[in-house]
Each structure stands twice: as structure tokens, then as C-alpha cells.
PDB file of C-alpha atoms in Angstrom:
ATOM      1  CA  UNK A 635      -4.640  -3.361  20.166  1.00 50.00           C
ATOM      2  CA  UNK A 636      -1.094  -2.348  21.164  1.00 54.00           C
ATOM      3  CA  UNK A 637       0.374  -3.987  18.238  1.00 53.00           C
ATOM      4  CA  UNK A 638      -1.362  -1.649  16.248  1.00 56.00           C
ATOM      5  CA  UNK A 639      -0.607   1.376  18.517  1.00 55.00           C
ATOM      6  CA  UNK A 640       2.646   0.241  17.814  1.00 52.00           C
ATOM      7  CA  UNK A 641       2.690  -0.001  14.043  1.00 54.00           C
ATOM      8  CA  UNK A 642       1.258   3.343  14.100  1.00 57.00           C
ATOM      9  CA  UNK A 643       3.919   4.877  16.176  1.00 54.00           C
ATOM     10  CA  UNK A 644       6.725   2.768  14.431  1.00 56.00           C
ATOM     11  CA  UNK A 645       5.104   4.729  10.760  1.00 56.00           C
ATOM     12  CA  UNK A 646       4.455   8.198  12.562  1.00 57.00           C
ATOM     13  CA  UNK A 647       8.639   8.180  13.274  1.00 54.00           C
ATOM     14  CA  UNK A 648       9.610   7.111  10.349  1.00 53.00           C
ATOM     15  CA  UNK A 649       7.195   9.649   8.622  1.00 54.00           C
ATOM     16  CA  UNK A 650       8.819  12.398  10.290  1.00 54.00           C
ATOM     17  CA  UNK A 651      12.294  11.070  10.191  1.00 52.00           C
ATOM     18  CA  UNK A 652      11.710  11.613   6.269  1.00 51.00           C
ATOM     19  CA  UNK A 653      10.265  14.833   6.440  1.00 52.00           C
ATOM     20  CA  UNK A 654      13.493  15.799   8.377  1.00 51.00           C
ATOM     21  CA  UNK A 655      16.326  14.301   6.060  1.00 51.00           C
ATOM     22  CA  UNK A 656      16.941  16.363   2.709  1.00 49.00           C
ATOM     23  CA  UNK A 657      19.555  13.954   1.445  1.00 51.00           C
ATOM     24  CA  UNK A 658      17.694  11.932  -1.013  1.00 70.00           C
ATOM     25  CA  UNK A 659      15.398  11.896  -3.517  1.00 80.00           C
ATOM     26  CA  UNK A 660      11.465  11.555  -2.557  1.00 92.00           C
ATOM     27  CA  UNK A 661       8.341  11.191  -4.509  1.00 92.00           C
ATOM     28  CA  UNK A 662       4.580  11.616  -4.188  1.00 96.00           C
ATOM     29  CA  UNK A 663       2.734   8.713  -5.849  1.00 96.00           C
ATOM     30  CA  UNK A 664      -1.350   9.181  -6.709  1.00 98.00           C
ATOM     31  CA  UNK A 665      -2.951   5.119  -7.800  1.00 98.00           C
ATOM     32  CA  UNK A 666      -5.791   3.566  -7.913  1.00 98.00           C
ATOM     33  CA  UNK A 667      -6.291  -0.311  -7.635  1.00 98.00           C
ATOM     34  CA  UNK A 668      -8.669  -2.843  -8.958  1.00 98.00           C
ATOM     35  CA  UNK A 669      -9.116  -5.941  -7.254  1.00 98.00           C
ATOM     36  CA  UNK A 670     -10.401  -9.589  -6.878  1.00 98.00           C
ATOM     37  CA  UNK A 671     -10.949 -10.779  -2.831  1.00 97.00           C
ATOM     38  CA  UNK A 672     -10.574 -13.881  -1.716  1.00 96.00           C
ATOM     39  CA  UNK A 673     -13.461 -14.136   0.138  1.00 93.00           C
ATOM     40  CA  UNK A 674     -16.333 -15.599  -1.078  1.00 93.00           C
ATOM     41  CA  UNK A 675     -18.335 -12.435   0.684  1.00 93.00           C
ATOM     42  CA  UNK A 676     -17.136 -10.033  -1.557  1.00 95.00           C
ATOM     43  CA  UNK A 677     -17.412  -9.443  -5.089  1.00 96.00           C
ATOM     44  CA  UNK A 678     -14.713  -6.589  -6.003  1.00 97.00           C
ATOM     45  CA  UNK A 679     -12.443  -4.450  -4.494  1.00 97.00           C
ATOM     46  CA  UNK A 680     -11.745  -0.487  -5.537  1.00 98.00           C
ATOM     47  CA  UNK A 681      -9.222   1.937  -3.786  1.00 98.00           C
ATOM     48  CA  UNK A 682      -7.402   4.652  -4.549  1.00 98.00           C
ATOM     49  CA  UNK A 683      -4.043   5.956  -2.312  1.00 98.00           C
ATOM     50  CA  UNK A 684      -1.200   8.075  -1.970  1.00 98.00           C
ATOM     51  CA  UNK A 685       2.476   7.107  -1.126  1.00 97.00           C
ATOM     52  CA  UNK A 686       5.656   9.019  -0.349  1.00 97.00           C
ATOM     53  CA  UNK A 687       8.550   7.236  -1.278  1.00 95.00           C
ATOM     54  CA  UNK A 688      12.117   8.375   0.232  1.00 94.00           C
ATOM     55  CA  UNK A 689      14.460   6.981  -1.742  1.00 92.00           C
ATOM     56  CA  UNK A 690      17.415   5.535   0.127  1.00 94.00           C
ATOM     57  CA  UNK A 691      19.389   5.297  -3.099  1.00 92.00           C
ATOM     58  CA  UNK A 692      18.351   4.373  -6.672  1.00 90.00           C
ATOM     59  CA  UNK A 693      17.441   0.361  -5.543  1.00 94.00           C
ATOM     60  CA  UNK A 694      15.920   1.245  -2.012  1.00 96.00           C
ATOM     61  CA  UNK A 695      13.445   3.252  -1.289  1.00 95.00           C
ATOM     62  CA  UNK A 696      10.879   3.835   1.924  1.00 97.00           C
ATOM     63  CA  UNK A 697       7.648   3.580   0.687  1.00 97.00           C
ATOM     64  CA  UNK A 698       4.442   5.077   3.085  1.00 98.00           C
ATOM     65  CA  UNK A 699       1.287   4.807   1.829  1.00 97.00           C
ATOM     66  CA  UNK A 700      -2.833   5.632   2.952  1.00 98.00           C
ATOM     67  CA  UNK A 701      -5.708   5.403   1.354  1.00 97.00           C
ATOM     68  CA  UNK A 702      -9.160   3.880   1.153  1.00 98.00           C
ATOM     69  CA  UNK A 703     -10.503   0.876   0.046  1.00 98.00           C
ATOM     70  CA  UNK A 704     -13.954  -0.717  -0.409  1.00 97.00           C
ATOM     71  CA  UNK A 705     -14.756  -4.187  -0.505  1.00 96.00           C
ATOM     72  CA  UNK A 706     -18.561  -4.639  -1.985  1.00 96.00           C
ATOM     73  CA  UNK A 707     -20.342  -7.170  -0.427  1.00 94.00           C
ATOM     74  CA  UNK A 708     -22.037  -9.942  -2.458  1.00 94.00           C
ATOM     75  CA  UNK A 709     -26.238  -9.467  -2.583  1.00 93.00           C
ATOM     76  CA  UNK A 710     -26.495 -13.223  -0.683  1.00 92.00           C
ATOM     77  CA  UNK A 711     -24.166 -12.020   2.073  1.00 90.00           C
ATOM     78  CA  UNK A 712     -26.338  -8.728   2.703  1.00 89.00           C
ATOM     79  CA  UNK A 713     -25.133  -6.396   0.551  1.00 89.00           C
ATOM     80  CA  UNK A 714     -23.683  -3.181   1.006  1.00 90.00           C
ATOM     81  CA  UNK A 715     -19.341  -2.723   1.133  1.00 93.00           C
ATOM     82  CA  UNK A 716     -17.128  -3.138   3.881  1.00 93.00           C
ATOM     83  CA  UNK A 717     -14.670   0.070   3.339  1.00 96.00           C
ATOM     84  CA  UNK A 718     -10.839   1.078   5.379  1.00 97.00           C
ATOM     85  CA  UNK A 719      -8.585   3.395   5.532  1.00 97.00           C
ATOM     86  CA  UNK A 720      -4.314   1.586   4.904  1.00 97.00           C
ATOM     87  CA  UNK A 721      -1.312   3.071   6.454  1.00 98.00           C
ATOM     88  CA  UNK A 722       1.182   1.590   5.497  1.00 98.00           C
ATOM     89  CA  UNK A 723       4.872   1.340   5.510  1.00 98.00           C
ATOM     90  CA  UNK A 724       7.444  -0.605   3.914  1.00 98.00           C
ATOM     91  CA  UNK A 725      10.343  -1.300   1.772  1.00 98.00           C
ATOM     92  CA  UNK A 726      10.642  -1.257  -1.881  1.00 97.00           C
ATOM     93  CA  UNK A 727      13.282  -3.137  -3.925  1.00 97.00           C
ATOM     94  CA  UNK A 728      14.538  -2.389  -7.614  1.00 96.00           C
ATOM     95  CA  UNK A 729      16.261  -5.120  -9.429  1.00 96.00           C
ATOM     96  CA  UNK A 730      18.674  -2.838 -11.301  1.00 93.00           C
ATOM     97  CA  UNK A 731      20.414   0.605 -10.613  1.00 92.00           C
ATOM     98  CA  UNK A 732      18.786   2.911 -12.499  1.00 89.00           C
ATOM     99  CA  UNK A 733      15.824   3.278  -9.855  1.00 85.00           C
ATOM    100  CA  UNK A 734      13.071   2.237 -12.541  1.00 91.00           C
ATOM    101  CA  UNK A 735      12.286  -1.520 -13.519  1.00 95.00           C
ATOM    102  CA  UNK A 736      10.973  -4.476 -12.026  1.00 97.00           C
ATOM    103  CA  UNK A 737      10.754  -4.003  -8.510  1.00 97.00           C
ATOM    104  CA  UNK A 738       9.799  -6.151  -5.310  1.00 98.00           C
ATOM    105  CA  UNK A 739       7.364  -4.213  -2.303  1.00 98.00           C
ATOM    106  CA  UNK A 740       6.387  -4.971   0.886  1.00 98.00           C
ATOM    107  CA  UNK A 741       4.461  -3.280   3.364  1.00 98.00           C
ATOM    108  CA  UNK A 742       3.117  -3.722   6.560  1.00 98.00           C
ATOM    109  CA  UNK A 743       0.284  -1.480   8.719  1.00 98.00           C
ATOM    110  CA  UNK A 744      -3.132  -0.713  10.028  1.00 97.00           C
ATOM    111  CA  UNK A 745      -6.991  -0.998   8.298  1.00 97.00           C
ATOM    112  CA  UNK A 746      -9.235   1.536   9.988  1.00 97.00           C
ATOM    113  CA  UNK A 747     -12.970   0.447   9.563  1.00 95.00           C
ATOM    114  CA  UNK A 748     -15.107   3.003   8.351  1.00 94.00           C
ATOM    115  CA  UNK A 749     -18.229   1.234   9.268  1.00 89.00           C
ATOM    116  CA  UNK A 750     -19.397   1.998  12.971  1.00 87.00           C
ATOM    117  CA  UNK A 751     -17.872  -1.065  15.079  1.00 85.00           C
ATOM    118  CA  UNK A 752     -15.275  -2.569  11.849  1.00 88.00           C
ATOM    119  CA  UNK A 753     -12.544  -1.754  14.323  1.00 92.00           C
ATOM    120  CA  UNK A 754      -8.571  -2.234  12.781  1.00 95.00           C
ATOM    121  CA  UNK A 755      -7.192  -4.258  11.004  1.00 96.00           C
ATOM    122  CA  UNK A 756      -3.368  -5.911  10.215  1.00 97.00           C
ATOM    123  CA  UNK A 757      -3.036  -5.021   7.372  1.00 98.00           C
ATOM    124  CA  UNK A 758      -0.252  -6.800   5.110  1.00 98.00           C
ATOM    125  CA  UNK A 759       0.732  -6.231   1.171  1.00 98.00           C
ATOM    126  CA  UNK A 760       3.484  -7.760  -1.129  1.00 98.00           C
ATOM    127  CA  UNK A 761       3.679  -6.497  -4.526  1.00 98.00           C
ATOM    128  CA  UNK A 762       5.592  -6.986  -7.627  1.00 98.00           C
ATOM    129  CA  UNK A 763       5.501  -4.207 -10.493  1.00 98.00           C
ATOM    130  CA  UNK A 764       7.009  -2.228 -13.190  1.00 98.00           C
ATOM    131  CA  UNK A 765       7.862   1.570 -12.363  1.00 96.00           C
ATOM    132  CA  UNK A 766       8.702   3.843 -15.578  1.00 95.00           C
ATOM    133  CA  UNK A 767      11.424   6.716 -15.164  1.00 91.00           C
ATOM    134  CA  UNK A 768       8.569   8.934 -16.456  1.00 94.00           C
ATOM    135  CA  UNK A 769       6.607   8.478 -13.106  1.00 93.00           C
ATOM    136  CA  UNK A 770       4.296   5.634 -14.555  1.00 97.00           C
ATOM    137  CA  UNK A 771       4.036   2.422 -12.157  1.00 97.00           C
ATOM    138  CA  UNK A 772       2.122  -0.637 -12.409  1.00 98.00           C
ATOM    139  CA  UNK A 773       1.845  -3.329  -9.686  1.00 98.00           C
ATOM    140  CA  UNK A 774       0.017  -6.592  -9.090  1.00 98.00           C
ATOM    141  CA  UNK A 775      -0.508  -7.452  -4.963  1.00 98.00           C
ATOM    142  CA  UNK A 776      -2.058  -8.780  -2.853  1.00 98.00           C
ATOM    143  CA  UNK A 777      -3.474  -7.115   0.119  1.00 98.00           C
ATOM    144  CA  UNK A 778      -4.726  -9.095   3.363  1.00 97.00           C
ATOM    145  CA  UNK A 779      -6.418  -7.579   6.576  1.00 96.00           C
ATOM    146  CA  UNK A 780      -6.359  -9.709   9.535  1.00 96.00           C
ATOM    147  CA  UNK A 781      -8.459  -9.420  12.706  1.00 94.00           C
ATOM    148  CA  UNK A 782      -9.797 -11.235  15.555  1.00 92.00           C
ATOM    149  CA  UNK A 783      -8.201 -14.667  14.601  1.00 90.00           C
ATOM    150  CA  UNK A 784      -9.916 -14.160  10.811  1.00 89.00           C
ATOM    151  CA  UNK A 785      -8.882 -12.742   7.933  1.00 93.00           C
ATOM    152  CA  UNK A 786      -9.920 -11.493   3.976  1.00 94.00           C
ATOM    153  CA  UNK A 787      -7.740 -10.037   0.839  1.00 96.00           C
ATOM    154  CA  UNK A 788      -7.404  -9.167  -2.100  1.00 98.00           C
ATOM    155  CA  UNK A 789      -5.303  -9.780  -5.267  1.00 98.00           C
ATOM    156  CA  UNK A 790      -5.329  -6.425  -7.159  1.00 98.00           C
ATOM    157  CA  UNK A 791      -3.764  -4.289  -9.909  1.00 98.00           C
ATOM    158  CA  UNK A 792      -2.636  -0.582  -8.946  1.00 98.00           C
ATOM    159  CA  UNK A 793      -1.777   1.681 -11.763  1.00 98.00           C
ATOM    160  CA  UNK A 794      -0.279   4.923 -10.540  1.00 98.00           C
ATOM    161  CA  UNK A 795       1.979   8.046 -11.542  1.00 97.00           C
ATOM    162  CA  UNK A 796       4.430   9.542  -8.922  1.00 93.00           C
ATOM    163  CA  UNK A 797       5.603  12.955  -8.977  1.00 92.00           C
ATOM    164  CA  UNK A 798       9.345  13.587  -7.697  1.00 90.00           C
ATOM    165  CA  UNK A 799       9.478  16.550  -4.724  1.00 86.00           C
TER     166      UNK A 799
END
């Protein structure tokens, strides 16, 4: 648990250190993902999130993202959906300099269960994707929560449109 305490401390700083520095650009991103899990428990995963980006210059940026996503569970596994709340930070890479492109993400953070008892989460995410200077992005990642010594993911598509501030 104080790993997580931790990641949520280290995000909470750089959040406000952000919010306090007016030198570069920043944008507000809205996207929704579509996913496939790895697990043979679940049959699709759905989310939605938002992410404020602080760009660093045009190839670096500071990406911070929340959301939720639900994981249904398959009928022979009991049914239902297994649904968290990401926060995530990380860094994200374009390959050229005109701050749109092909670009390379990481990010690293906390799953809060919204079931009673689901606890948190690691929560981990590469991504590759395609960002369009007219605010249109497109990624493929993968997104894996580990707990307890066990672990699940996904391998999703998030379409989204960012908005510069």
C-alpha cells in the first residue's frame, strides 16, 4: 500500500507543479477506449477518460490522465463487470517536431476498485498512436492492473480529441 500512496503523491505534485507553470502549451484530452483483456474472465473492456497534457516542448509532453473502466465478466465466471477508476501519469514522445505524428506513451499509476473490497491496483499502460494537429488522436495500448502477486489487461483502442487551454 505505500507504493501506491506514493504514486499518488508523486502525480498530486506533479499535477500542481503544472497548474503552477504558464510557460508551455497544455491541453485537455476527452477519449474513450475499446478493448480486448487478456484474461480469459473477461469478455470486453469499455472506458472513457480525461488527460491534461503539459507540453514540455513540441516532442515532450506530461501526460495525466483518470478515468473509468469496466471489465465485463464472462457469464461462466459469474457475470457481472469488474470496474476502476486510472490515475495516471506519464511521458509522451513525438517522433518529429511539429508536436503531431506518431508518438510513443507511457504511463504509470493507481486502479481504484469500485466494487466494495476490489481494493487498488498498479496500474501500467504503453501506447503507440497517431495525434492530428486538429486535436484528433488515436492510440492502440495496452493497459495492465497488477495486485496481490496477480494480474489482468487489456489491449485496447482509444480514440480521443484534445482541446488546447
Amino acid at each position: 500500500m505505500k507504493t501506491i500512496t506514493k504514486i499518488i503523491a508523486t502525480s498530486a505534485a506533479v499535477v500542481a507543479l503544472f497548474f503552477s507553470t504558464n510557460a508551455n502549451a497544455q491541453k485537455l484530452g476527452i477519449g474513450v477506449t475499446a478493448g480486448i483483456p487478456t484474461s480469459d474472465a473477461y469478455s470486453v473492456a469499455l472506458g472513457a477518460d480525461l488527460r491534461y497534457q503539459f507540453d514540455i516542448d513540441k516532442q515532450l509532453s506530461i501526460p495525466v490522465t483518470a478515468g473509468y473502466t469496466n471489465l465485463s465478466v464472462k457469464d461462466e465466471f459469474g457475470g457481472g463487470s469488474f470496474g476502476y477508476i486510472p490515475v495516471k501519469a506519464g511521458v509522451k514522445y513525438f517522433f518529429n517536431t511539429t508536436g503531431s505524428g506518431i508518438y510513443g506513451l507511457a504511463e504509470l499509476g493507481a486502479g481504484f476498485g469500485t466494487s466494495s473490497g476490489s481494493g487498488t491496483s498498479f496500474v501500467y499502460s504503453p501506447a503507440v498512436g497517431y495525434a492530428w494537429s486538429n486535436g484528433l488522436d488515436l492510440g492502440v495500448k495496452y493497459e495492465g492492473l497488477a495486485k496481490d502477486g496477480g494480474s489482468t489487461g487489456f489491449f485496447g483502442l482509444r480514440l480521443a480529441y484534445g482541446f488546447n487551454l
